[in-house]
mmCIF file with all atom_site columns, C-alpha atoms in Angstrom:
data_model
loop_
_atom_site.group_PDB
_atom_site.id
_atom_site.type_symbol
_atom_site.label_atom_id
_atom_site.label_alt_id
_atom_site.label_comp_id
_atom_site.label_asym_id
_atom_site.label_entity_id
_atom_site.label_seq_id
_atom_site.pdbx_PDB_ins_code
_atom_site.Cartn_x
_atom_site.Cartn_y
_atom_site.Cartn_z
_atom_site.occupancy
_atom_site.B_iso_or_equiv
_atom_site.pdbx_formal_charge
_atom_site.auth_seq_id
_atom_site.auth_comp_id
_atom_site.auth_asym_id
_atom_site.auth_atom_id
_atom_site.pdbx_PDB_model_num
ATOM 1   C CA . MET A 1 1   ? 0.000  0.000   0.000   1.00 0.00 ? 1   MET A CA 1
ATOM 2   C CA . ASN A 1 2   ? 1.227  3.484   -0.862  1.00 0.00 ? 2   ASN A CA 1
ATOM 3   C CA . THR A 1 3   ? 1.738  6.177   1.737   1.00 0.00 ? 3   THR A CA 1
ATOM 4   C CA . LYS A 1 4   ? 1.940  9.882   0.881   1.00 0.00 ? 4   LYS A CA 1
ATOM 5   C CA . GLU A 1 5   ? 5.306  11.452  1.613   1.00 0.00 ? 5   GLU A CA 1
ATOM 6   C CA . SER A 1 6   ? 6.995  14.787  1.009   1.00 0.00 ? 6   SER A CA 1
ATOM 7   C CA . TYR A 1 7   ? 10.547 16.085  0.664   1.00 0.00 ? 7   TYR A CA 1
ATOM 8   C CA . VAL A 1 8   ? 11.966 19.512  -0.104  1.00 0.00 ? 8   VAL A CA 1
ATOM 9   C CA . VAL A 1 9   ? 15.434 19.424  -1.658  1.00 0.00 ? 9   VAL A CA 1
ATOM 10  C CA . PRO A 1 10  ? 17.470 21.934  0.407   1.00 0.00 ? 10  PRO A CA 1
ATOM 11  C CA . GLN A 1 11  ? 19.908 22.748  -2.384  1.00 0.00 ? 11  GLN A CA 1
ATOM 12  C CA . THR A 1 12  ? 17.233 23.617  -4.975  1.00 0.00 ? 12  THR A CA 1
ATOM 13  C CA . GLY A 1 13  ? 14.064 24.259  -2.975  1.00 0.00 ? 13  GLY A CA 1
ATOM 14  C CA . LYS A 1 14  ? 12.204 21.735  -5.140  1.00 0.00 ? 14  LYS A CA 1
ATOM 15  C CA . HIS A 1 15  ? 9.281  20.094  -3.350  1.00 0.00 ? 15  HIS A CA 1
ATOM 16  C CA . TRP A 1 16  ? 8.687  16.456  -4.191  1.00 0.00 ? 16  TRP A CA 1
ATOM 17  C CA . GLY A 1 17  ? 5.410  14.938  -3.128  1.00 0.00 ? 17  GLY A CA 1
ATOM 18  C CA . TYR A 1 18  ? 5.611  11.196  -3.662  1.00 0.00 ? 18  TYR A CA 1
ATOM 19  C CA . LEU A 1 19  ? 4.000  7.851   -3.008  1.00 0.00 ? 19  LEU A CA 1
ATOM 20  C CA . GLN A 1 20  ? 6.001  5.285   -1.090  1.00 0.00 ? 20  GLN A CA 1
ATOM 21  C CA . ALA A 1 21  ? 5.291  1.568   -0.849  1.00 0.00 ? 21  ALA A CA 1
ATOM 22  C CA . LEU A 1 22  ? 7.497  -0.568  1.368   1.00 0.00 ? 22  LEU A CA 1
ATOM 23  C CA . PRO A 1 23  ? 7.687  -4.389  1.311   1.00 0.00 ? 23  PRO A CA 1
ATOM 24  C CA . ALA A 1 24  ? 5.401  -6.012  3.869   1.00 0.00 ? 24  ALA A CA 1
ATOM 25  C CA . ASP A 1 25  ? 8.356  -7.288  5.898   1.00 0.00 ? 25  ASP A CA 1
ATOM 26  C CA . TYR A 1 26  ? 10.335 -4.022  5.800   1.00 0.00 ? 26  TYR A CA 1
ATOM 27  C CA . ALA A 1 27  ? 9.810  -3.221  9.499   1.00 0.00 ? 27  ALA A CA 1
ATOM 28  C CA . GLU A 1 28  ? 10.637 -6.781  10.553  1.00 0.00 ? 28  GLU A CA 1
ATOM 29  C CA . THR A 1 29  ? 14.101 -7.007  9.019   1.00 0.00 ? 29  THR A CA 1
ATOM 30  C CA . ASP A 1 30  ? 17.305 -5.022  8.875   1.00 0.00 ? 30  ASP A CA 1
ATOM 31  C CA . LYS A 1 31  ? 18.218 -5.968  5.299   1.00 0.00 ? 31  LYS A CA 1
ATOM 32  C CA . ASP A 1 32  ? 18.548 -3.606  2.358   1.00 0.00 ? 32  ASP A CA 1
ATOM 33  C CA . TYR A 1 33  ? 15.972 -3.719  -0.430  1.00 0.00 ? 33  TYR A CA 1
ATOM 34  C CA . PRO A 1 34  ? 16.033 -2.961  -4.151  1.00 0.00 ? 34  PRO A CA 1
ATOM 35  C CA . LEU A 1 35  ? 14.599 0.459   -5.019  1.00 0.00 ? 35  LEU A CA 1
ATOM 36  C CA . VAL A 1 36  ? 12.289 1.107   -7.973  1.00 0.00 ? 36  VAL A CA 1
ATOM 37  C CA . ILE A 1 37  ? 11.635 4.708   -8.965  1.00 0.00 ? 37  ILE A CA 1
ATOM 38  C CA . PHE A 1 38  ? 8.495  5.111   -11.082 1.00 0.00 ? 38  PHE A CA 1
ATOM 39  C CA . LEU A 1 39  ? 7.986  8.236   -13.225 1.00 0.00 ? 39  LEU A CA 1
ATOM 40  C CA . HIS A 1 40  ? 4.367  8.851   -14.243 1.00 0.00 ? 40  HIS A CA 1
ATOM 41  C CA . GLY A 1 41  ? 2.965  10.377  -17.435 1.00 0.00 ? 41  GLY A CA 1
ATOM 42  C CA . THR A 1 42  ? 1.647  13.856  -18.217 1.00 0.00 ? 42  THR A CA 1
ATOM 43  C CA . GLY A 1 43  ? -1.917 12.993  -17.225 1.00 0.00 ? 43  GLY A CA 1
ATOM 44  C CA . GLU A 1 44  ? -0.857 12.279  -13.657 1.00 0.00 ? 44  GLU A CA 1
ATOM 45  C CA . CYS A 1 45  ? 0.939  15.580  -12.999 1.00 0.00 ? 45  CYS A CA 1
ATOM 46  C CA . GLY A 1 46  ? -0.208 17.621  -10.010 1.00 0.00 ? 46  GLY A CA 1
ATOM 47  C CA . ASN A 1 47  ? 0.766  19.775  -7.061  1.00 0.00 ? 47  ASN A CA 1
ATOM 48  C CA . GLY A 1 48  ? 2.400  17.004  -5.037  1.00 0.00 ? 48  GLY A CA 1
ATOM 49  C CA . THR A 1 49  ? -0.061 17.370  -2.159  1.00 0.00 ? 49  THR A CA 1
ATOM 50  C CA . THR A 1 50  ? -3.840 17.267  -2.733  1.00 0.00 ? 50  THR A CA 1
ATOM 51  C CA . GLU A 1 51  ? -3.430 15.733  -6.201  1.00 0.00 ? 51  GLU A CA 1
ATOM 52  C CA . LEU A 1 52  ? -0.941 13.032  -5.270  1.00 0.00 ? 52  LEU A CA 1
ATOM 53  C CA . ASP A 1 53  ? -3.516 10.249  -5.757  1.00 0.00 ? 53  ASP A CA 1
ATOM 54  C CA . ARG A 1 54  ? -3.183 10.756  -9.521  1.00 0.00 ? 54  ARG A CA 1
ATOM 55  C CA . VAL A 1 55  ? 0.218  9.083   -9.419  1.00 0.00 ? 55  VAL A CA 1
ATOM 56  C CA . ALA A 1 56  ? -1.454 5.754   -8.598  1.00 0.00 ? 56  ALA A CA 1
ATOM 57  C CA . ILE A 1 57  ? -3.649 5.708   -11.720 1.00 0.00 ? 57  ILE A CA 1
ATOM 58  C CA . HIS A 1 58  ? -1.214 3.527   -13.679 1.00 0.00 ? 58  HIS A CA 1
ATOM 59  C CA . GLY A 1 59  ? 1.735  1.201   -13.298 1.00 0.00 ? 59  GLY A CA 1
ATOM 60  C CA . TYR A 1 60  ? 3.397  -0.168  -10.200 1.00 0.00 ? 60  TYR A CA 1
ATOM 61  C CA . PRO A 1 61  ? 1.873  2.429   -7.808  1.00 0.00 ? 61  PRO A CA 1
ATOM 62  C CA . LYS A 1 62  ? -1.612 1.489   -9.036  1.00 0.00 ? 62  LYS A CA 1
ATOM 63  C CA . TYR A 1 63  ? -1.077 -2.149  -8.161  1.00 0.00 ? 63  TYR A CA 1
ATOM 64  C CA . ALA A 1 64  ? 0.555  -1.252  -4.853  1.00 0.00 ? 64  ALA A CA 1
ATOM 65  C CA . ASP A 1 65  ? -2.573 0.725   -3.965  1.00 0.00 ? 65  ASP A CA 1
ATOM 66  C CA . GLU A 1 66  ? -4.642 -2.324  -4.845  1.00 0.00 ? 66  GLU A CA 1
ATOM 67  C CA . GLY A 1 67  ? -2.711 -4.391  -2.316  1.00 0.00 ? 67  GLY A CA 1
ATOM 68  C CA . ARG A 1 68  ? 0.145  -5.894  -4.340  1.00 0.00 ? 68  ARG A CA 1
ATOM 69  C CA . ASP A 1 69  ? 3.177  -6.475  -2.127  1.00 0.00 ? 69  ASP A CA 1
ATOM 70  C CA . TYR A 1 70  ? 6.402  -5.951  -4.045  1.00 0.00 ? 70  TYR A CA 1
ATOM 71  C CA . PRO A 1 71  ? 9.831  -7.252  -2.968  1.00 0.00 ? 71  PRO A CA 1
ATOM 72  C CA . PHE A 1 72  ? 11.288 -3.776  -3.456  1.00 0.00 ? 72  PHE A CA 1
ATOM 73  C CA . ILE A 1 73  ? 10.864 -0.238  -2.184  1.00 0.00 ? 73  ILE A CA 1
ATOM 74  C CA . LEU A 1 74  ? 8.634  1.646   -4.629  1.00 0.00 ? 74  LEU A CA 1
ATOM 75  C CA . ILE A 1 75  ? 8.940  5.436   -4.880  1.00 0.00 ? 75  ILE A CA 1
ATOM 76  C CA . SER A 1 76  ? 6.670  7.404   -7.219  1.00 0.00 ? 76  SER A CA 1
ATOM 77  C CA . PRO A 1 77  ? 7.248  11.187  -7.232  1.00 0.00 ? 77  PRO A CA 1
ATOM 78  C CA . GLN A 1 78  ? 4.759  13.638  -8.743  1.00 0.00 ? 78  GLN A CA 1
ATOM 79  C CA . LEU A 1 79  ? 5.747  16.122  -11.426 1.00 0.00 ? 79  LEU A CA 1
ATOM 80  C CA . ASP A 1 80  ? 4.273  19.624  -11.549 1.00 0.00 ? 80  ASP A CA 1
ATOM 81  C CA . GLU A 1 81  ? 1.617  20.440  -14.146 1.00 0.00 ? 81  GLU A CA 1
ATOM 82  C CA . GLY A 1 82  ? 3.059  21.451  -17.508 1.00 0.00 ? 82  GLY A CA 1
ATOM 83  C CA . LYS A 1 83  ? 6.573  20.240  -16.666 1.00 0.00 ? 83  LYS A CA 1
ATOM 84  C CA . TYR A 1 84  ? 8.766  17.421  -17.915 1.00 0.00 ? 84  TYR A CA 1
ATOM 85  C CA . TRP A 1 85  ? 11.121 15.196  -15.963 1.00 0.00 ? 85  TRP A CA 1
ATOM 86  C CA . GLY A 1 86  ? 14.241 16.248  -17.822 1.00 0.00 ? 86  GLY A CA 1
ATOM 87  C CA . ALA A 1 87  ? 14.025 19.741  -16.313 1.00 0.00 ? 87  ALA A CA 1
ATOM 88  C CA . TYR A 1 88  ? 14.659 18.349  -12.813 1.00 0.00 ? 88  TYR A CA 1
ATOM 89  C CA . ILE A 1 89  ? 17.657 16.040  -13.158 1.00 0.00 ? 89  ILE A CA 1
ATOM 90  C CA . GLU A 1 90  ? 19.641 17.821  -10.424 1.00 0.00 ? 90  GLU A CA 1
ATOM 91  C CA . SER A 1 91  ? 16.724 17.774  -7.983  1.00 0.00 ? 91  SER A CA 1
ATOM 92  C CA . LEU A 1 92  ? 15.902 14.161  -8.849  1.00 0.00 ? 92  LEU A CA 1
ATOM 93  C CA . ASN A 1 93  ? 19.458 13.112  -8.064  1.00 0.00 ? 93  ASN A CA 1
ATOM 94  C CA . LEU A 1 94  ? 19.341 14.941  -4.730  1.00 0.00 ? 94  LEU A CA 1
ATOM 95  C CA . PHE A 1 95  ? 15.955 13.350  -4.038  1.00 0.00 ? 95  PHE A CA 1
ATOM 96  C CA . LEU A 1 96  ? 17.496 9.941   -4.749  1.00 0.00 ? 96  LEU A CA 1
ATOM 97  C CA . ASP A 1 97  ? 20.326 10.771  -2.343  1.00 0.00 ? 97  ASP A CA 1
ATOM 98  C CA . HIS A 1 98  ? 17.691 11.505  0.306   1.00 0.00 ? 98  HIS A CA 1
ATOM 99  C CA . LEU A 1 99  ? 15.984 8.148   -0.303  1.00 0.00 ? 99  LEU A CA 1
ATOM 100 C CA . ILE A 1 100 ? 19.286 6.314   0.044   1.00 0.00 ? 100 ILE A CA 1
ATOM 101 C CA . ASP A 1 101 ? 20.067 8.180   3.269   1.00 0.00 ? 101 ASP A CA 1
ATOM 102 C CA . THR A 1 102 ? 16.684 7.542   4.902   1.00 0.00 ? 102 THR A CA 1
ATOM 103 C CA . LEU A 1 103 ? 15.627 4.107   3.624   1.00 0.00 ? 103 LEU A CA 1
ATOM 104 C CA . ARG A 1 104 ? 17.394 0.751   3.608   1.00 0.00 ? 104 ARG A CA 1
ATOM 105 C CA . VAL A 1 105 ? 18.283 0.792   -0.081  1.00 0.00 ? 105 VAL A CA 1
ATOM 106 C CA . ASP A 1 106 ? 20.506 -1.728  -1.817  1.00 0.00 ? 106 ASP A CA 1
ATOM 107 C CA . LYS A 1 107 ? 22.582 0.780   -3.788  1.00 0.00 ? 107 LYS A CA 1
ATOM 108 C CA . LYS A 1 108 ? 23.569 -1.871  -6.314  1.00 0.00 ? 108 LYS A CA 1
ATOM 109 C CA . ARG A 1 109 ? 19.918 -2.499  -7.221  1.00 0.00 ? 109 ARG A CA 1
ATOM 110 C CA . ILE A 1 110 ? 18.279 0.831   -8.007  1.00 0.00 ? 110 ILE A CA 1
ATOM 111 C CA . TYR A 1 111 ? 15.928 0.691   -10.997 1.00 0.00 ? 111 TYR A CA 1
ATOM 112 C CA . LEU A 1 112 ? 14.293 3.483   -12.989 1.00 0.00 ? 112 LEU A CA 1
ATOM 113 C CA . THR A 1 113 ? 11.086 3.113   -14.993 1.00 0.00 ? 113 THR A CA 1
ATOM 114 C CA . GLY A 1 114 ? 8.349  5.338   -16.321 1.00 0.00 ? 114 GLY A CA 1
ATOM 115 C CA . LEU A 1 115 ? 5.575  5.625   -18.880 1.00 0.00 ? 115 LEU A CA 1
ATOM 116 C CA . SER A 1 116 ? 4.916  8.220   -21.593 1.00 0.00 ? 116 SER A CA 1
ATOM 117 C CA . ASN A 1 117 ? 6.368  11.489  -20.225 1.00 0.00 ? 117 ASN A CA 1
ATOM 118 C CA . GLY A 1 118 ? 7.927  9.281   -17.556 1.00 0.00 ? 118 GLY A CA 1
ATOM 119 C CA . GLY A 1 119 ? 9.297  6.939   -20.214 1.00 0.00 ? 119 GLY A CA 1
ATOM 120 C CA . THR A 1 120 ? 11.050 9.914   -21.761 1.00 0.00 ? 120 THR A CA 1
ATOM 121 C CA . GLY A 1 121 ? 12.159 10.929  -18.283 1.00 0.00 ? 121 GLY A CA 1
ATOM 122 C CA . THR A 1 122 ? 13.653 7.469   -17.821 1.00 0.00 ? 122 THR A CA 1
ATOM 123 C CA . TYR A 1 123 ? 15.766 7.952   -20.934 1.00 0.00 ? 123 TYR A CA 1
ATOM 124 C CA . LEU A 1 124 ? 16.807 11.483  -19.935 1.00 0.00 ? 124 LEU A CA 1
ATOM 125 C CA . TRP A 1 125 ? 17.721 10.725  -16.324 1.00 0.00 ? 125 TRP A CA 1
ATOM 126 C CA . GLY A 1 126 ? 19.290 7.465   -17.431 1.00 0.00 ? 126 GLY A CA 1
ATOM 127 C CA . GLN A 1 127 ? 21.429 9.261   -19.998 1.00 0.00 ? 127 GLN A CA 1
ATOM 128 C CA . ALA A 1 128 ? 22.491 11.884  -17.469 1.00 0.00 ? 128 ALA A CA 1
ATOM 129 C CA . ASN A 1 129 ? 23.330 9.449   -14.657 1.00 0.00 ? 129 ASN A CA 1
ATOM 130 C CA . ALA A 1 130 ? 23.486 5.912   -16.016 1.00 0.00 ? 130 ALA A CA 1
ATOM 131 C CA . ASP A 1 131 ? 25.972 4.888   -13.334 1.00 0.00 ? 131 ASP A CA 1
ATOM 132 C CA . ARG A 1 132 ? 23.300 5.259   -10.629 1.00 0.00 ? 132 ARG A CA 1
ATOM 133 C CA . PHE A 1 133 ? 20.939 2.647   -12.036 1.00 0.00 ? 133 PHE A CA 1
ATOM 134 C CA . ALA A 1 134 ? 21.123 -1.117  -12.352 1.00 0.00 ? 134 ALA A CA 1
ATOM 135 C CA . ALA A 1 135 ? 18.470 -1.114  -15.107 1.00 0.00 ? 135 ALA A CA 1
ATOM 136 C CA . LEU A 1 136 ? 16.262 1.269   -17.082 1.00 0.00 ? 136 LEU A CA 1
ATOM 137 C CA . ILE A 1 137 ? 12.720 0.393   -18.202 1.00 0.00 ? 137 ILE A CA 1
ATOM 138 C CA . PRO A 1 138 ? 11.232 3.140   -20.422 1.00 0.00 ? 138 PRO A CA 1
ATOM 139 C CA . VAL A 1 139 ? 7.640  2.575   -21.578 1.00 0.00 ? 139 VAL A CA 1
ATOM 140 C CA . CYS A 1 140 ? 6.353  4.420   -24.685 1.00 0.00 ? 140 CYS A CA 1
ATOM 141 C CA . GLY A 1 141 ? 8.976  7.130   -24.258 1.00 0.00 ? 141 GLY A CA 1
ATOM 142 C CA . ALA A 1 142 ? 11.447 8.975   -26.472 1.00 0.00 ? 142 ALA A CA 1
ATOM 143 C CA . GLY A 1 143 ? 15.130 9.581   -25.819 1.00 0.00 ? 143 GLY A CA 1
ATOM 144 C CA . ILE A 1 144 ? 17.929 11.665  -27.285 1.00 0.00 ? 144 ILE A CA 1
ATOM 145 C CA . ARG A 1 145 ? 19.332 9.417   -29.975 1.00 0.00 ? 145 ARG A CA 1
ATOM 146 C CA . TRP A 1 146 ? 22.700 11.145  -30.215 1.00 0.00 ? 146 TRP A CA 1
ATOM 147 C CA . GLY A 1 147 ? 23.161 10.531  -26.479 1.00 0.00 ? 147 GLY A CA 1
ATOM 148 C CA . VAL A 1 148 ? 22.802 6.748   -26.472 1.00 0.00 ? 148 VAL A CA 1
ATOM 149 C CA . ARG A 1 149 ? 26.516 6.295   -25.815 1.00 0.00 ? 149 ARG A CA 1
ATOM 150 C CA . GLU A 1 150 ? 25.861 7.353   -22.223 1.00 0.00 ? 150 GLU A CA 1
ATOM 151 C CA . MET A 1 151 ? 23.684 4.255   -21.683 1.00 0.00 ? 151 MET A CA 1
ATOM 152 C CA . LEU A 1 152 ? 25.926 1.540   -23.081 1.00 0.00 ? 152 LEU A CA 1
ATOM 153 C CA . ASN A 1 153 ? 26.760 0.058   -19.689 1.00 0.00 ? 153 ASN A CA 1
ATOM 154 C CA . VAL A 1 154 ? 23.274 -0.083  -18.180 1.00 0.00 ? 154 VAL A CA 1
ATOM 155 C CA . PRO A 1 155 ? 20.783 -2.835  -19.082 1.00 0.00 ? 155 PRO A CA 1
ATOM 156 C CA . LEU A 1 156 ? 17.687 -1.355  -20.715 1.00 0.00 ? 156 LEU A CA 1
ATOM 157 C CA . TRP A 1 157 ? 14.383 -2.910  -21.710 1.00 0.00 ? 157 TRP A CA 1
ATOM 158 C CA . ALA A 1 158 ? 12.010 -0.641  -23.628 1.00 0.00 ? 158 ALA A CA 1
ATOM 159 C CA . PHE A 1 159 ? 8.309  -1.231  -24.328 1.00 0.00 ? 159 PHE A CA 1
ATOM 160 C CA . HIS A 1 160 ? 6.004  0.360   -26.899 1.00 0.00 ? 160 HIS A CA 1
ATOM 161 C CA . GLY A 1 161 ? 2.761  -0.277  -28.764 1.00 0.00 ? 161 GLY A CA 1
ATOM 162 C CA . ASP A 1 162 ? 3.004  -0.237  -32.558 1.00 0.00 ? 162 ASP A CA 1
ATOM 163 C CA . CYS A 1 163 ? -0.290 1.668   -32.825 1.00 0.00 ? 163 CYS A CA 1
ATOM 164 C CA . ASP A 1 164 ? 0.735  4.420   -30.407 1.00 0.00 ? 164 ASP A CA 1
ATOM 165 C CA . GLU A 1 165 ? -1.154 7.533   -31.473 1.00 0.00 ? 165 GLU A CA 1
ATOM 166 C CA . CYS A 1 166 ? 0.760  9.905   -29.176 1.00 0.00 ? 166 CYS A CA 1
ATOM 167 C CA . LEU A 1 167 ? 4.400  8.902   -29.588 1.00 0.00 ? 167 LEU A CA 1
ATOM 168 C CA . ASP A 1 168 ? 5.507  6.765   -32.511 1.00 0.00 ? 168 ASP A CA 1
ATOM 169 C CA . TYR A 1 169 ? 6.936  3.392   -31.554 1.00 0.00 ? 169 TYR A CA 1
ATOM 170 C CA . MET A 1 170 ? 9.914  4.050   -33.840 1.00 0.00 ? 170 MET A CA 1
ATOM 171 C CA . GLU A 1 171 ? 11.217 6.348   -31.098 1.00 0.00 ? 171 GLU A CA 1
ATOM 172 C CA . SER A 1 172 ? 11.854 3.246   -28.991 1.00 0.00 ? 172 SER A CA 1
ATOM 173 C CA . VAL A 1 173 ? 13.150 1.279   -31.969 1.00 0.00 ? 173 VAL A CA 1
ATOM 174 C CA . ARG A 1 174 ? 15.733 3.949   -32.795 1.00 0.00 ? 174 ARG A CA 1
ATOM 175 C CA . MET A 1 175 ? 16.892 4.240   -29.186 1.00 0.00 ? 175 MET A CA 1
ATOM 176 C CA . VAL A 1 176 ? 17.362 0.496   -28.740 1.00 0.00 ? 176 VAL A CA 1
ATOM 177 C CA . GLU A 1 177 ? 19.025 0.042   -32.121 1.00 0.00 ? 177 GLU A CA 1
ATOM 178 C CA . GLY A 1 178 ? 21.324 2.970   -31.417 1.00 0.00 ? 178 GLY A CA 1
ATOM 179 C CA . ILE A 1 179 ? 22.404 1.573   -28.048 1.00 0.00 ? 179 ILE A CA 1
ATOM 180 C CA . ASN A 1 180 ? 23.045 -1.902  -29.401 1.00 0.00 ? 180 ASN A CA 1
ATOM 181 C CA . ALA A 1 181 ? 24.884 -0.636  -32.476 1.00 0.00 ? 181 ALA A CA 1
ATOM 182 C CA . LEU A 1 182 ? 27.506 0.776   -30.111 1.00 0.00 ? 182 LEU A CA 1
ATOM 183 C CA . GLY A 1 183 ? 27.766 -2.401  -28.054 1.00 0.00 ? 183 GLY A CA 1
ATOM 184 C CA . GLY A 1 184 ? 25.124 -1.690  -25.408 1.00 0.00 ? 184 GLY A CA 1
ATOM 185 C CA . HIS A 1 185 ? 22.657 -4.010  -23.678 1.00 0.00 ? 185 HIS A CA 1
ATOM 186 C CA . ALA A 1 186 ? 19.156 -2.963  -24.730 1.00 0.00 ? 186 ALA A CA 1
ATOM 187 C CA . LYS A 1 187 ? 16.025 -5.034  -25.304 1.00 0.00 ? 187 LYS A CA 1
ATOM 188 C CA . LEU A 1 188 ? 12.767 -4.010  -26.945 1.00 0.00 ? 188 LEU A CA 1
ATOM 189 C CA . THR A 1 189 ? 9.231  -5.354  -26.731 1.00 0.00 ? 189 THR A CA 1
ATOM 190 C CA . ILE A 1 190 ? 6.705  -4.070  -29.270 1.00 0.00 ? 190 ILE A CA 1
ATOM 191 C CA . TYR A 1 191 ? 3.053  -4.849  -28.522 1.00 0.00 ? 191 TYR A CA 1
ATOM 192 C CA . PRO A 1 192 ? 1.202  -5.512  -31.811 1.00 0.00 ? 192 PRO A CA 1
ATOM 193 C CA . GLY A 1 193 ? -2.017 -3.499  -32.054 1.00 0.00 ? 193 GLY A CA 1
ATOM 194 C CA . ALA A 1 194 ? -1.447 -1.679  -28.766 1.00 0.00 ? 194 ALA A CA 1
ATOM 195 C CA . GLY A 1 195 ? -1.822 2.076   -28.446 1.00 0.00 ? 195 GLY A CA 1
ATOM 196 C CA . HIS A 1 196 ? -0.231 4.572   -26.097 1.00 0.00 ? 196 HIS A CA 1
ATOM 197 C CA . GLY A 1 197 ? -1.583 2.795   -23.009 1.00 0.00 ? 197 GLY A CA 1
ATOM 198 C CA . CYS A 1 198 ? 0.534  -0.300  -23.585 1.00 0.00 ? 198 CYS A CA 1
ATOM 199 C CA . TRP A 1 199 ? 1.764  -0.006  -19.991 1.00 0.00 ? 199 TRP A CA 1
ATOM 200 C CA . ILE A 1 200 ? -1.213 -2.103  -18.903 1.00 0.00 ? 200 ILE A CA 1
ATOM 201 C CA . TYR A 1 201 ? 0.800  -5.062  -20.201 1.00 0.00 ? 201 TYR A CA 1
ATOM 202 C CA . THR A 1 202 ? 4.246  -3.942  -19.050 1.00 0.00 ? 202 THR A CA 1
ATOM 203 C CA . TYR A 1 203 ? 3.620  -3.441  -15.355 1.00 0.00 ? 203 TYR A CA 1
ATOM 204 C CA . THR A 1 204 ? 1.860  -6.788  -14.946 1.00 0.00 ? 204 THR A CA 1
ATOM 205 C CA . ASP A 1 205 ? 4.666  -8.668  -16.702 1.00 0.00 ? 205 ASP A CA 1
ATOM 206 C CA . GLU A 1 206 ? 6.325  -11.041 -14.237 1.00 0.00 ? 206 GLU A CA 1
ATOM 207 C CA . GLU A 1 207 ? 9.125  -11.797 -16.707 1.00 0.00 ? 207 GLU A CA 1
ATOM 208 C CA . LEU A 1 208 ? 10.051 -8.113  -16.737 1.00 0.00 ? 208 LEU A CA 1
ATOM 209 C CA . MET A 1 209 ? 10.024 -7.911  -12.948 1.00 0.00 ? 209 MET A CA 1
ATOM 210 C CA . ASN A 1 210 ? 12.195 -11.005 -12.616 1.00 0.00 ? 210 ASN A CA 1
ATOM 211 C CA . TRP A 1 211 ? 14.632 -9.654  -15.215 1.00 0.00 ? 211 TRP A CA 1
ATOM 212 C CA . MET A 1 212 ? 14.772 -6.265  -13.507 1.00 0.00 ? 212 MET A CA 1
ATOM 213 C CA . LEU A 1 213 ? 15.527 -7.696  -10.078 1.00 0.00 ? 213 LEU A CA 1
ATOM 214 C CA . GLU A 1 214 ? 18.331 -9.832  -11.501 1.00 0.00 ? 214 GLU A CA 1
ATOM 215 C CA . GLN A 1 215 ? 20.227 -6.725  -12.656 1.00 0.00 ? 215 GLN A CA 1
ATOM 216 C CA . HIS A 1 216 ? 22.777 -5.155  -10.311 1.00 0.00 ? 216 HIS A CA 1
ATOM 217 C CA . LEU A 1 217 ? 25.745 -2.839  -10.395 1.00 0.00 ? 217 LEU A CA 1
ATOM 218 C CA . ASP A 1 218 ? 29.177 -4.406  -10.134 1.00 0.00 ? 218 ASP A CA 1
#
């Protein structure tokens, strides 16, 4: 189950309202847990306080709210209306530092995923700080193709519907092909006949979750 949390980054003044879901046994152990950061899409933006429930409309936070217990710490921050994730890379990194300092995070198993605007955010944050993440999972997003070299050493699995009416699936194709052409480790799943909401398949995919949790930094 998600709880509503809040953090103001001292260095930038950026307020992050976010949903947090801890494993059911978190309070009963002293072990470190994998951390999954979920970046939502444009439709779930809000003020980080009274509109924070929007973040749980889709993806992992939705299923956490419905009672799914995940074997990882799930953190789902809310983006301001009219903004995009790439504008907040510095504050996101400082927010991640805060999570590591205050939660029992396995620093070798931090994963970044997001859908739509958040899928693009996954590419952008991943390109800026690939060394922080054990895996990247962008869903129906778009990256900067000339920047793929920055992601050669991080496992990436992208997902897209081939009937996406908002963001052409070739954006994912070009990113994955570009990474692999330079010797990277990217995978791509295209959902035949699926539109922009293909994330309904991605975030219920047990194969993806198992793959994600197998990835770790050296």
